[in-house]
mmCIF file with all atom_site columns, C-alpha atoms in Angstrom:
data_model
loop_
_atom_site.group_PDB
_atom_site.id
_atom_site.type_symbol
_atom_site.label_atom_id
_atom_site.label_alt_id
_atom_site.label_comp_id
_atom_site.label_asym_id
_atom_site.label_entity_id
_atom_site.label_seq_id
_atom_site.pdbx_PDB_ins_code
_atom_site.Cartn_x
_atom_site.Cartn_y
_atom_site.Cartn_z
_atom_site.occupancy
_atom_site.B_iso_or_equiv
_atom_site.pdbx_formal_charge
_atom_site.auth_seq_id
_atom_site.auth_comp_id
_atom_site.auth_asym_id
_atom_site.auth_atom_id
_atom_site.pdbx_PDB_model_num
ATOM 1   C CA . MET A 1 1   ? 121.736 178.028 99.274 1.00 68.00 ? 1   MET A CA 1
ATOM 2   C CA . SER A 1 2   ? 122.835 174.276 98.841 1.00 69.00 ? 2   SER A CA 1
ATOM 3   C CA . ARG A 1 3   ? 121.900 171.910 96.333 1.00 71.00 ? 3   ARG A CA 1
ATOM 4   C CA . GLY A 1 4   ? 119.388 169.825 98.674 1.00 71.00 ? 4   GLY A CA 1
ATOM 5   C CA . ALA A 1 5   ? 117.691 173.146 99.387 1.00 78.00 ? 5   ALA A CA 1
ATOM 6   C CA . ARG A 1 6   ? 116.989 174.319 96.275 1.00 83.00 ? 6   ARG A CA 1
ATOM 7   C CA . ALA A 1 7   ? 115.885 170.558 94.983 1.00 83.00 ? 7   ALA A CA 1
ATOM 8   C CA . ALA A 1 8   ? 113.684 170.535 97.821 1.00 91.00 ? 8   ALA A CA 1
ATOM 9   C CA . VAL A 1 9   ? 110.981 172.676 95.885 1.00 90.00 ? 9   VAL A CA 1
ATOM 10  C CA . PHE A 1 10  ? 110.491 170.156 93.464 1.00 94.00 ? 10  PHE A CA 1
ATOM 11  C CA . ARG A 1 11  ? 110.337 167.186 95.937 1.00 94.00 ? 11  ARG A CA 1
ATOM 12  C CA . CYS A 1 12  ? 107.255 165.052 94.763 1.00 96.00 ? 12  CYS A CA 1
ATOM 13  C CA . GLY A 1 13  ? 106.013 167.931 92.859 1.00 97.00 ? 13  GLY A CA 1
ATOM 14  C CA . VAL A 1 14  ? 104.902 168.497 89.112 1.00 98.00 ? 14  VAL A CA 1
ATOM 15  C CA . GLN A 1 15  ? 106.827 170.747 86.752 1.00 98.00 ? 15  GLN A CA 1
ATOM 16  C CA . VAL A 1 16  ? 103.840 172.253 83.943 1.00 98.00 ? 16  VAL A CA 1
ATOM 17  C CA . ALA A 1 17  ? 105.777 173.239 80.708 1.00 96.00 ? 17  ALA A CA 1
ATOM 18  C CA . GLY A 1 18  ? 104.784 175.803 77.724 1.00 94.00 ? 18  GLY A CA 1
ATOM 19  C CA . ILE A 1 19  ? 102.724 178.748 79.896 1.00 96.00 ? 19  ILE A CA 1
ATOM 20  C CA . CYS A 1 20  ? 100.891 180.378 77.388 1.00 94.00 ? 20  CYS A CA 1
ATOM 21  C CA . ASP A 1 21  ? 99.914  183.262 79.475 1.00 96.00 ? 21  ASP A CA 1
ATOM 22  C CA . ALA A 1 22  ? 99.158  184.795 82.771 1.00 96.00 ? 22  ALA A CA 1
ATOM 23  C CA . ALA A 1 23  ? 95.494  183.011 82.667 1.00 96.00 ? 23  ALA A CA 1
ATOM 24  C CA . GLU A 1 24  ? 97.090  179.570 82.108 1.00 97.00 ? 24  GLU A CA 1
ATOM 25  C CA . ALA A 1 25  ? 99.771  180.109 84.694 1.00 97.00 ? 25  ALA A CA 1
ATOM 26  C CA . GLU A 1 26  ? 97.330  181.002 87.234 1.00 96.00 ? 26  GLU A CA 1
ATOM 27  C CA . MET A 1 27  ? 95.172  177.958 86.726 1.00 97.00 ? 27  MET A CA 1
ATOM 28  C CA . VAL A 1 28  ? 98.353  175.558 86.442 1.00 97.00 ? 28  VAL A CA 1
ATOM 29  C CA . GLN A 1 29  ? 99.695  176.831 89.872 1.00 96.00 ? 29  GLN A CA 1
ATOM 30  C CA . ALA A 1 30  ? 95.874  176.174 91.291 1.00 96.00 ? 30  ALA A CA 1
ATOM 31  C CA . ALA A 1 31  ? 96.076  172.938 90.529 1.00 97.00 ? 31  ALA A CA 1
ATOM 32  C CA . GLY A 1 32  ? 98.899  172.483 92.238 1.00 97.00 ? 32  GLY A CA 1
ATOM 33  C CA . ALA A 1 33  ? 102.094 172.709 90.210 1.00 98.00 ? 33  ALA A CA 1
ATOM 34  C CA . VAL A 1 34  ? 105.362 173.741 92.159 1.00 97.00 ? 34  VAL A CA 1
ATOM 35  C CA . ALA A 1 35  ? 107.222 174.931 88.614 1.00 98.00 ? 35  ALA A CA 1
ATOM 36  C CA . LEU A 1 36  ? 106.504 176.741 85.624 1.00 98.00 ? 36  LEU A CA 1
ATOM 37  C CA . GLY A 1 37  ? 108.598 175.861 82.456 1.00 97.00 ? 37  GLY A CA 1
ATOM 38  C CA . PHE A 1 38  ? 109.425 178.357 79.858 1.00 97.00 ? 38  PHE A CA 1
ATOM 39  C CA . PRO A 1 39  ? 110.916 177.181 76.666 1.00 95.00 ? 39  PRO A CA 1
ATOM 40  C CA . LEU A 1 40  ? 112.061 180.165 74.956 1.00 96.00 ? 40  LEU A CA 1
ATOM 41  C CA . ARG A 1 41  ? 114.413 180.798 71.959 1.00 92.00 ? 41  ARG A CA 1
ATOM 42  C CA . LEU A 1 42  ? 113.938 177.756 70.250 1.00 86.00 ? 42  LEU A CA 1
ATOM 43  C CA . LYS A 1 43  ? 115.619 176.952 66.939 1.00 77.00 ? 43  LYS A CA 1
ATOM 44  C CA . ASP A 1 44  ? 112.329 176.244 65.597 1.00 70.00 ? 44  ASP A CA 1
ATOM 45  C CA . GLY A 1 45  ? 110.307 179.226 66.724 1.00 61.00 ? 45  GLY A CA 1
ATOM 46  C CA . ARG A 1 46  ? 107.547 176.949 68.441 1.00 77.00 ? 46  ARG A CA 1
ATOM 47  C CA . GLU A 1 47  ? 107.749 179.491 72.000 1.00 82.00 ? 47  GLU A CA 1
ATOM 48  C CA . ASP A 1 48  ? 104.569 179.356 73.465 1.00 84.00 ? 48  ASP A CA 1
ATOM 49  C CA . LEU A 1 49  ? 104.183 183.040 74.240 1.00 92.00 ? 49  LEU A CA 1
ATOM 50  C CA . SER A 1 50  ? 107.040 186.131 73.589 1.00 93.00 ? 50  SER A CA 1
ATOM 51  C CA . GLU A 1 51  ? 110.090 186.803 75.432 1.00 95.00 ? 51  GLU A CA 1
ATOM 52  C CA . ALA A 1 52  ? 108.685 190.250 76.762 1.00 96.00 ? 52  ALA A CA 1
ATOM 53  C CA . ALA A 1 53  ? 104.993 188.262 77.698 1.00 96.00 ? 53  ALA A CA 1
ATOM 54  C CA . ALA A 1 54  ? 107.458 185.605 79.846 1.00 97.00 ? 54  ALA A CA 1
ATOM 55  C CA . THR A 1 55  ? 109.099 188.496 81.116 1.00 97.00 ? 55  THR A CA 1
ATOM 56  C CA . SER A 1 56  ? 105.987 190.316 82.613 1.00 97.00 ? 56  SER A CA 1
ATOM 57  C CA . LEU A 1 57  ? 104.460 186.782 83.810 1.00 97.00 ? 57  LEU A CA 1
ATOM 58  C CA . ILE A 1 58  ? 107.698 185.697 85.571 1.00 97.00 ? 58  ILE A CA 1
ATOM 59  C CA . ARG A 1 59  ? 107.993 189.099 87.471 1.00 94.00 ? 59  ARG A CA 1
ATOM 60  C CA . ALA A 1 60  ? 104.396 188.572 88.547 1.00 95.00 ? 60  ALA A CA 1
ATOM 61  C CA . LEU A 1 61  ? 104.338 185.399 89.918 1.00 95.00 ? 61  LEU A CA 1
ATOM 62  C CA . SER A 1 62  ? 105.013 184.463 93.662 1.00 90.00 ? 62  SER A CA 1
ATOM 63  C CA . PRO A 1 63  ? 108.621 183.335 94.763 1.00 88.00 ? 63  PRO A CA 1
ATOM 64  C CA . ARG A 1 64  ? 107.432 180.484 96.146 1.00 90.00 ? 64  ARG A CA 1
ATOM 65  C CA . ILE A 1 65  ? 106.553 178.937 92.654 1.00 95.00 ? 65  ILE A CA 1
ATOM 66  C CA . ALA A 1 66  ? 109.873 177.836 90.847 1.00 97.00 ? 66  ALA A CA 1
ATOM 67  C CA . THR A 1 67  ? 110.042 179.278 87.368 1.00 98.00 ? 67  THR A CA 1
ATOM 68  C CA . VAL A 1 68  ? 112.527 177.841 84.789 1.00 98.00 ? 68  VAL A CA 1
ATOM 69  C CA . LEU A 1 69  ? 114.135 179.067 81.444 1.00 98.00 ? 69  LEU A CA 1
ATOM 70  C CA . ILE A 1 70  ? 114.340 175.785 79.540 1.00 96.00 ? 70  ILE A CA 1
ATOM 71  C CA . THR A 1 71  ? 117.411 176.501 77.318 1.00 95.00 ? 71  THR A CA 1
ATOM 72  C CA . TYR A 1 72  ? 118.728 175.403 73.841 1.00 93.00 ? 72  TYR A CA 1
ATOM 73  C CA . GLN A 1 73  ? 121.211 177.973 74.333 1.00 95.00 ? 73  GLN A CA 1
ATOM 74  C CA . THR A 1 74  ? 125.131 176.802 74.724 1.00 95.00 ? 74  THR A CA 1
ATOM 75  C CA . GLU A 1 75  ? 127.115 179.931 75.755 1.00 97.00 ? 75  GLU A CA 1
ATOM 76  C CA . ALA A 1 76  ? 127.283 180.816 79.458 1.00 98.00 ? 76  ALA A CA 1
ATOM 77  C CA . GLU A 1 77  ? 127.250 184.366 79.566 1.00 98.00 ? 77  GLU A CA 1
ATOM 78  C CA . ALA A 1 78  ? 124.066 184.711 76.932 1.00 97.00 ? 78  ALA A CA 1
ATOM 79  C CA . ILE A 1 79  ? 122.023 182.256 79.305 1.00 98.00 ? 79  ILE A CA 1
ATOM 80  C CA . VAL A 1 80  ? 123.174 183.842 82.246 1.00 98.00 ? 80  VAL A CA 1
ATOM 81  C CA . ASP A 1 81  ? 121.955 187.320 80.702 1.00 98.00 ? 81  ASP A CA 1
ATOM 82  C CA . PHE A 1 82  ? 118.703 185.666 79.384 1.00 98.00 ? 82  PHE A CA 1
ATOM 83  C CA . ALA A 1 83  ? 117.900 184.307 82.694 1.00 98.00 ? 83  ALA A CA 1
ATOM 84  C CA . ALA A 1 84  ? 118.815 187.608 84.644 1.00 98.00 ? 84  ALA A CA 1
ATOM 85  C CA . ALA A 1 85  ? 116.397 189.516 82.325 1.00 98.00 ? 85  ALA A CA 1
ATOM 86  C CA . LEU A 1 86  ? 113.646 187.153 82.184 1.00 98.00 ? 86  LEU A CA 1
ATOM 87  C CA . GLY A 1 87  ? 113.750 186.952 86.288 1.00 97.00 ? 87  GLY A CA 1
ATOM 88  C CA . VAL A 1 88  ? 113.746 183.257 86.457 1.00 97.00 ? 88  VAL A CA 1
ATOM 89  C CA . SER A 1 89  ? 115.130 181.222 89.526 1.00 96.00 ? 89  SER A CA 1
ATOM 90  C CA . TRP A 1 90  ? 116.016 177.956 87.652 1.00 98.00 ? 90  TRP A CA 1
ATOM 91  C CA . VAL A 1 91  ? 117.429 177.278 84.591 1.00 98.00 ? 91  VAL A CA 1
ATOM 92  C CA . GLN A 1 92  ? 117.267 174.103 82.509 1.00 98.00 ? 92  GLN A CA 1
ATOM 93  C CA . PHE A 1 93  ? 119.531 173.284 79.966 1.00 97.00 ? 93  PHE A CA 1
ATOM 94  C CA . HIS A 1 94  ? 118.216 171.222 77.011 1.00 90.00 ? 94  HIS A CA 1
ATOM 95  C CA . GLY A 1 95  ? 120.595 171.388 74.294 1.00 87.00 ? 95  GLY A CA 1
ATOM 96  C CA . ASP A 1 96  ? 124.039 170.245 73.270 1.00 90.00 ? 96  ASP A CA 1
ATOM 97  C CA . VAL A 1 97  ? 125.500 171.995 76.034 1.00 95.00 ? 97  VAL A CA 1
ATOM 98  C CA . SER A 1 98  ? 129.242 171.473 77.686 1.00 97.00 ? 98  SER A CA 1
ATOM 99  C CA . GLN A 1 99  ? 130.093 170.336 81.171 1.00 97.00 ? 99  GLN A CA 1
ATOM 100 C CA . ALA A 1 100 ? 132.121 173.533 81.256 1.00 97.00 ? 100 ALA A CA 1
ATOM 101 C CA . THR A 1 101 ? 129.633 175.637 80.153 1.00 98.00 ? 101 THR A CA 1
ATOM 102 C CA . VAL A 1 102 ? 126.991 174.419 83.113 1.00 98.00 ? 102 VAL A CA 1
ATOM 103 C CA . ALA A 1 103 ? 130.288 175.032 85.438 1.00 98.00 ? 103 ALA A CA 1
ATOM 104 C CA . ARG A 1 104 ? 130.410 178.575 83.965 1.00 98.00 ? 104 ARG A CA 1
ATOM 105 C CA . VAL A 1 105 ? 126.905 179.303 84.712 1.00 98.00 ? 105 VAL A CA 1
ATOM 106 C CA . ARG A 1 106 ? 127.352 178.010 88.102 1.00 97.00 ? 106 ARG A CA 1
ATOM 107 C CA . ALA A 1 107 ? 130.124 180.225 89.011 1.00 97.00 ? 107 ALA A CA 1
ATOM 108 C CA . LEU A 1 108 ? 128.395 183.280 87.309 1.00 97.00 ? 108 LEU A CA 1
ATOM 109 C CA . ALA A 1 109 ? 124.954 183.104 88.842 1.00 97.00 ? 109 ALA A CA 1
ATOM 110 C CA . PRO A 1 110 ? 125.139 180.769 92.105 1.00 95.00 ? 110 PRO A CA 1
ATOM 111 C CA . GLU A 1 111 ? 121.620 181.867 93.046 1.00 94.00 ? 111 GLU A CA 1
ATOM 112 C CA . LEU A 1 112 ? 120.369 180.322 90.044 1.00 96.00 ? 112 LEU A CA 1
ATOM 113 C CA . GLY A 1 113 ? 119.024 176.653 90.429 1.00 97.00 ? 113 GLY A CA 1
ATOM 114 C CA . LEU A 1 114 ? 120.473 174.469 87.420 1.00 98.00 ? 114 LEU A CA 1
ATOM 115 C CA . ILE A 1 115 ? 118.674 171.462 86.033 1.00 98.00 ? 115 ILE A CA 1
ATOM 116 C CA . LYS A 1 116 ? 120.808 169.233 83.185 1.00 98.00 ? 116 LYS A CA 1
ATOM 117 C CA . ALA A 1 117 ? 118.295 167.762 80.486 1.00 97.00 ? 117 ALA A CA 1
ATOM 118 C CA . LEU A 1 118 ? 119.285 163.821 80.047 1.00 97.00 ? 118 LEU A CA 1
ATOM 119 C CA . VAL A 1 119 ? 118.157 163.259 76.804 1.00 93.00 ? 119 VAL A CA 1
ATOM 120 C CA . ILE A 1 120 ? 117.150 159.310 76.246 1.00 94.00 ? 120 ILE A CA 1
ATOM 121 C CA . GLN A 1 121 ? 117.862 157.755 72.814 1.00 91.00 ? 121 GLN A CA 1
ATOM 122 C CA . GLY A 1 122 ? 117.330 153.964 73.213 1.00 89.00 ? 122 GLY A CA 1
ATOM 123 C CA . ALA A 1 123 ? 117.156 151.428 76.162 1.00 91.00 ? 123 ALA A CA 1
ATOM 124 C CA . GLU A 1 124 ? 121.068 151.458 77.116 1.00 95.00 ? 124 GLU A CA 1
ATOM 125 C CA . ALA A 1 125 ? 121.654 153.608 80.546 1.00 97.00 ? 125 ALA A CA 1
ATOM 126 C CA . ALA A 1 126 ? 125.616 153.569 80.509 1.00 97.00 ? 126 ALA A CA 1
ATOM 127 C CA . PRO A 1 127 ? 125.725 155.966 78.080 1.00 96.00 ? 127 PRO A CA 1
ATOM 128 C CA . VAL A 1 128 ? 123.230 158.361 80.210 1.00 97.00 ? 128 VAL A CA 1
ATOM 129 C CA . LEU A 1 129 ? 124.620 157.654 83.136 1.00 98.00 ? 129 LEU A CA 1
ATOM 130 C CA . GLU A 1 130 ? 128.277 158.490 81.844 1.00 97.00 ? 130 GLU A CA 1
ATOM 131 C CA . GLU A 1 131 ? 126.654 161.908 80.989 1.00 97.00 ? 131 GLU A CA 1
ATOM 132 C CA . ALA A 1 132 ? 125.104 162.464 84.441 1.00 98.00 ? 132 ALA A CA 1
ATOM 133 C CA . ARG A 1 133 ? 128.230 161.838 86.011 1.00 98.00 ? 133 ARG A CA 1
ATOM 134 C CA . ARG A 1 134 ? 130.050 164.406 83.956 1.00 97.00 ? 134 ARG A CA 1
ATOM 135 C CA . PHE A 1 135 ? 127.399 167.280 85.062 1.00 98.00 ? 135 PHE A CA 1
ATOM 136 C CA . ALA A 1 136 ? 126.657 165.837 88.757 1.00 97.00 ? 136 ALA A CA 1
ATOM 137 C CA . PRO A 1 137 ? 128.807 168.478 90.283 1.00 96.00 ? 137 PRO A CA 1
ATOM 138 C CA . SER A 1 138 ? 127.648 171.523 88.503 1.00 96.00 ? 138 SER A CA 1
ATOM 139 C CA . VAL A 1 139 ? 123.664 170.831 88.791 1.00 97.00 ? 139 VAL A CA 1
ATOM 140 C CA . ASP A 1 140 ? 121.282 170.522 91.419 1.00 97.00 ? 140 ASP A CA 1
ATOM 141 C CA . ALA A 1 141 ? 118.976 168.338 89.366 1.00 97.00 ? 141 ALA A CA 1
ATOM 142 C CA . PHE A 1 142 ? 118.432 165.849 86.356 1.00 98.00 ? 142 PHE A CA 1
ATOM 143 C CA . LEU A 1 143 ? 115.301 165.865 83.828 1.00 98.00 ? 143 LEU A CA 1
ATOM 144 C CA . THR A 1 144 ? 115.218 162.655 81.776 1.00 97.00 ? 144 THR A CA 1
ATOM 145 C CA . ASP A 1 145 ? 113.296 163.102 78.637 1.00 95.00 ? 145 ASP A CA 1
ATOM 146 C CA . THR A 1 146 ? 112.716 161.655 75.037 1.00 88.00 ? 146 THR A CA 1
ATOM 147 C CA . PHE A 1 147 ? 114.824 162.002 71.737 1.00 75.00 ? 147 PHE A CA 1
ATOM 148 C CA . ASP A 1 148 ? 112.489 161.731 68.974 1.00 72.00 ? 148 ASP A CA 1
ATOM 149 C CA . PRO A 1 149 ? 114.935 160.659 65.979 1.00 68.00 ? 149 PRO A CA 1
ATOM 150 C CA . ALA A 1 150 ? 112.060 161.180 63.375 1.00 67.00 ? 150 ALA A CA 1
ATOM 151 C CA . THR A 1 151 ? 112.371 164.959 64.090 1.00 66.00 ? 151 THR A CA 1
ATOM 152 C CA . GLY A 1 152 ? 115.287 165.368 65.686 1.00 64.00 ? 152 GLY A CA 1
ATOM 153 C CA . ARG A 1 153 ? 113.680 166.979 69.049 1.00 69.00 ? 153 ARG A CA 1
ATOM 154 C CA . ARG A 1 154 ? 115.287 166.591 72.487 1.00 69.00 ? 154 ARG A CA 1
ATOM 155 C CA . GLY A 1 155 ? 112.122 166.971 74.361 1.00 65.00 ? 155 GLY A CA 1
ATOM 156 C CA . ALA A 1 156 ? 108.554 167.973 74.309 1.00 70.00 ? 156 ALA A CA 1
ATOM 157 C CA . THR A 1 157 ? 107.828 165.064 71.960 1.00 68.00 ? 157 THR A CA 1
ATOM 158 C CA . GLY A 1 158 ? 105.149 163.743 73.318 1.00 72.00 ? 158 GLY A CA 1
ATOM 159 C CA . GLN A 1 159 ? 106.635 160.121 73.670 1.00 83.00 ? 159 GLN A CA 1
ATOM 160 C CA . THR A 1 160 ? 107.725 158.284 76.482 1.00 87.00 ? 160 THR A CA 1
ATOM 161 C CA . HIS A 1 161 ? 111.348 156.630 76.680 1.00 94.00 ? 161 HIS A CA 1
ATOM 162 C CA . PRO A 1 162 ? 112.164 153.244 78.694 1.00 95.00 ? 162 PRO A CA 1
ATOM 163 C CA . TRP A 1 163 ? 111.456 153.919 81.736 1.00 97.00 ? 163 TRP A CA 1
ATOM 164 C CA . ALA A 1 164 ? 114.181 151.625 83.153 1.00 98.00 ? 164 ALA A CA 1
ATOM 165 C CA . VAL A 1 165 ? 116.888 154.414 81.858 1.00 98.00 ? 165 VAL A CA 1
ATOM 166 C CA . SER A 1 166 ? 115.648 156.824 84.312 1.00 98.00 ? 166 SER A CA 1
ATOM 167 C CA . ARG A 1 167 ? 115.203 154.425 86.974 1.00 98.00 ? 167 ARG A CA 1
ATOM 168 C CA . ALA A 1 168 ? 119.080 153.733 86.839 1.00 98.00 ? 168 ALA A CA 1
ATOM 169 C CA . VAL A 1 169 ? 119.965 157.470 86.981 1.00 98.00 ? 169 VAL A CA 1
ATOM 170 C CA . VAL A 1 170 ? 117.676 157.429 90.022 1.00 98.00 ? 170 VAL A CA 1
ATOM 171 C CA . ASP A 1 171 ? 119.303 154.735 91.740 1.00 97.00 ? 171 ASP A CA 1
ATOM 172 C CA . ALA A 1 172 ? 122.750 155.927 91.124 1.00 97.00 ? 172 ALA A CA 1
ATOM 173 C CA . GLY A 1 173 ? 122.157 158.627 93.167 1.00 96.00 ? 173 GLY A CA 1
ATOM 174 C CA . LEU A 1 174 ? 124.139 161.482 91.539 1.00 96.00 ? 174 LEU A CA 1
ATOM 175 C CA . ALA A 1 175 ? 121.534 163.985 91.624 1.00 96.00 ? 175 ALA A CA 1
ATOM 176 C CA . PRO A 1 176 ? 117.798 164.607 92.318 1.00 96.00 ? 176 PRO A CA 1
ATOM 177 C CA . VAL A 1 177 ? 115.827 163.407 88.760 1.00 98.00 ? 177 VAL A CA 1
ATOM 178 C CA . ILE A 1 178 ? 112.367 165.168 87.161 1.00 98.00 ? 178 ILE A CA 1
ATOM 179 C CA . LEU A 1 179 ? 111.044 162.441 85.011 1.00 98.00 ? 179 LEU A CA 1
ATOM 180 C CA . ALA A 1 180 ? 109.611 163.896 81.869 1.00 97.00 ? 180 ALA A CA 1
ATOM 181 C CA . GLY A 1 181 ? 108.659 162.513 78.247 1.00 95.00 ? 181 GLY A CA 1
ATOM 182 C CA . GLY A 1 182 ? 104.829 161.901 76.845 1.00 93.00 ? 182 GLY A CA 1
ATOM 183 C CA . LEU A 1 183 ? 103.494 161.677 80.413 1.00 97.00 ? 183 LEU A CA 1
ATOM 184 C CA . SER A 1 184 ? 99.980  162.263 80.451 1.00 97.00 ? 184 SER A CA 1
ATOM 185 C CA . PRO A 1 185 ? 97.176  161.661 83.609 1.00 97.00 ? 185 PRO A CA 1
ATOM 186 C CA . ALA A 1 186 ? 97.013  157.751 81.933 1.00 97.00 ? 186 ALA A CA 1
ATOM 187 C CA . ASN A 1 187 ? 100.485 157.006 82.634 1.00 98.00 ? 187 ASN A CA 1
ATOM 188 C CA . VAL A 1 188 ? 101.746 159.327 85.246 1.00 98.00 ? 188 VAL A CA 1
ATOM 189 C CA . ALA A 1 189 ? 101.370 157.156 87.881 1.00 98.00 ? 189 ALA A CA 1
ATOM 190 C CA . ALA A 1 190 ? 102.858 154.021 86.417 1.00 98.00 ? 190 ALA A CA 1
ATOM 191 C CA . ALA A 1 191 ? 105.915 156.492 85.693 1.00 98.00 ? 191 ALA A CA 1
ATOM 192 C CA . ILE A 1 192 ? 106.347 157.308 89.176 1.00 98.00 ? 192 ILE A CA 1
ATOM 193 C CA . GLU A 1 193 ? 105.746 153.766 90.381 1.00 98.00 ? 193 GLU A CA 1
ATOM 194 C CA . ALA A 1 194 ? 108.679 152.351 88.195 1.00 98.00 ? 194 ALA A CA 1
ATOM 195 C CA . VAL A 1 195 ? 110.942 155.216 88.065 1.00 98.00 ? 195 VAL A CA 1
ATOM 196 C CA . ARG A 1 196 ? 110.673 156.849 91.984 1.00 98.00 ? 196 ARG A CA 1
ATOM 197 C CA . PRO A 1 197 ? 111.300 160.300 90.612 1.00 98.00 ? 197 PRO A CA 1
ATOM 198 C CA . TRP A 1 198 ? 112.277 163.206 92.547 1.00 97.00 ? 198 TRP A CA 1
ATOM 199 C CA . ALA A 1 199 ? 109.464 165.039 90.601 1.00 98.00 ? 199 ALA A CA 1
ATOM 200 C CA . VAL A 1 200 ? 107.619 164.863 87.183 1.00 98.00 ? 200 VAL A CA 1
ATOM 201 C CA . ASP A 1 201 ? 107.629 167.176 84.331 1.00 97.00 ? 201 ASP A CA 1
ATOM 202 C CA . ALA A 1 202 ? 104.374 167.221 81.403 1.00 96.00 ? 202 ALA A CA 1
ATOM 203 C CA . HIS A 1 203 ? 103.753 169.594 78.597 1.00 92.00 ? 203 HIS A CA 1
ATOM 204 C CA . SER A 1 204 ? 102.329 168.637 75.321 1.00 88.00 ? 204 SER A CA 1
ATOM 205 C CA . ALA A 1 205 ? 100.254 165.657 76.774 1.00 91.00 ? 205 ALA A CA 1
ATOM 206 C CA . LEU A 1 206 ? 98.352  168.337 78.716 1.00 94.00 ? 206 LEU A CA 1
ATOM 207 C CA . GLU A 1 207 ? 97.254  170.449 75.647 1.00 92.00 ? 207 GLU A CA 1
ATOM 208 C CA . GLY A 1 208 ? 93.969  170.482 73.905 1.00 90.00 ? 208 GLY A CA 1
ATOM 209 C CA . ALA A 1 209 ? 93.938  170.711 70.072 1.00 88.00 ? 209 ALA A CA 1
ATOM 210 C CA . ASP A 1 210 ? 94.468  174.803 70.438 1.00 90.00 ? 210 ASP A CA 1
ATOM 211 C CA . GLY A 1 211 ? 98.036  174.471 72.077 1.00 87.00 ? 211 GLY A CA 1
ATOM 212 C CA . ARG A 1 212 ? 96.513  175.467 75.500 1.00 93.00 ? 212 ARG A CA 1
ATOM 213 C CA . LYS A 1 213 ? 96.445  173.595 78.878 1.00 96.00 ? 213 LYS A CA 1
ATOM 214 C CA . ASP A 1 214 ? 93.471  171.638 79.262 1.00 97.00 ? 214 ASP A CA 1
ATOM 215 C CA . PRO A 1 215 ? 92.390  172.319 82.900 1.00 97.00 ? 215 PRO A CA 1
ATOM 216 C CA . ALA A 1 216 ? 90.650  168.925 83.235 1.00 97.00 ? 216 ALA A CA 1
ATOM 217 C CA . CYS A 1 217 ? 93.847  167.323 81.704 1.00 97.00 ? 217 CYS A CA 1
ATOM 218 C CA . VAL A 1 218 ? 96.094  169.371 84.382 1.00 98.00 ? 218 VAL A CA 1
ATOM 219 C CA . HIS A 1 219 ? 93.976  169.129 87.541 1.00 98.00 ? 219 HIS A CA 1
ATOM 220 C CA . ALA A 1 220 ? 93.687  165.287 86.783 1.00 98.00 ? 220 ALA A CA 1
ATOM 221 C CA . PHE A 1 221 ? 97.347  164.775 86.065 1.00 98.00 ? 221 PHE A CA 1
ATOM 222 C CA . LEU A 1 222 ? 98.250  166.567 89.109 1.00 98.00 ? 222 LEU A CA 1
ATOM 223 C CA . ALA A 1 223 ? 95.961  164.825 91.311 1.00 98.00 ? 223 ALA A CA 1
ATOM 224 C CA . ARG A 1 224 ? 97.080  161.527 90.057 1.00 98.00 ? 224 ARG A CA 1
ATOM 225 C CA . ALA A 1 225 ? 100.532 162.665 90.470 1.00 98.00 ? 225 ALA A CA 1
ATOM 226 C CA . GLN A 1 226 ? 100.350 163.596 93.983 1.00 98.00 ? 226 GLN A CA 1
ATOM 227 C CA . ALA A 1 227 ? 98.357  160.314 94.898 1.00 98.00 ? 227 ALA A CA 1
ATOM 228 C CA . ALA A 1 228 ? 100.999 157.874 93.386 1.00 98.00 ? 228 ALA A CA 1
ATOM 229 C CA . PHE A 1 229 ? 103.982 160.214 95.246 1.00 98.00 ? 229 PHE A CA 1
ATOM 230 C CA . LYS A 1 230 ? 102.328 159.704 98.631 1.00 97.00 ? 230 LYS A CA 1
ATOM 231 C CA . ARG A 1 231 ? 102.199 155.668 97.925 1.00 97.00 ? 231 ARG A CA 1
ATOM 232 C CA . PHE A 1 232 ? 105.743 155.750 96.142 1.00 97.00 ? 232 PHE A CA 1
ATOM 233 C CA . PRO A 1 233 ? 108.033 158.333 97.929 1.00 96.00 ? 233 PRO A CA 1
ATOM 234 C CA . PRO A 1 234 ? 111.481 159.185 96.157 1.00 94.00 ? 234 PRO A CA 1
ATOM 235 C CA . ARG A 1 235 ? 113.970 157.438 96.986 1.00 76.00 ? 235 ARG A CA 1
ATOM 236 C CA . PRO A 1 236 ? 116.538 158.596 99.918 1.00 68.00 ? 236 PRO A CA 1
#
């Protein structure tokens, strides 16, 4: 399958990351999400569910929904083996992974969709674009997210970044761009207008105090994102 055909599942869509259980997955799908993200084997141990529970949930989902392993692992064989064990259709690289590793994953598992996170640390687009150019031949899409200098976390920070940097990646036309980083019902429409991404991703901003996705927040986010994509579709 070509890169364009794989990435088409995300176009004008929403990925919701940090799914806790089957009930939450069902609610998010019903709201209209096209992809579910599962951050696993995290260094800080803040997984939303166990690997066994994730595997059971993923294998019960419809093949029409994209299932995404969000990983900080850096060894190609370990990533491919973990993705196969889980049964996911996509891998999202969030760690300090090399271009050679991503290319090796592509060679070992050509059926997997691959997303490279571009973690934005400031207002300068040049270093982000340089990274994007290096990885573009091996991936199906990029995801722009936010670095938190206070904690060192690369994503799932609940913080936005300068959207002009993400817009520069979109305008470079290297691969479809999924916009993440502090997106909520309050700002997702403005973000889509400013960046013109292929898709958007949300995680912590959709959660209540108990760490679970709030249904009202999820439905509002999906509705506002879908309306914004109709007004501001991705750039060709």
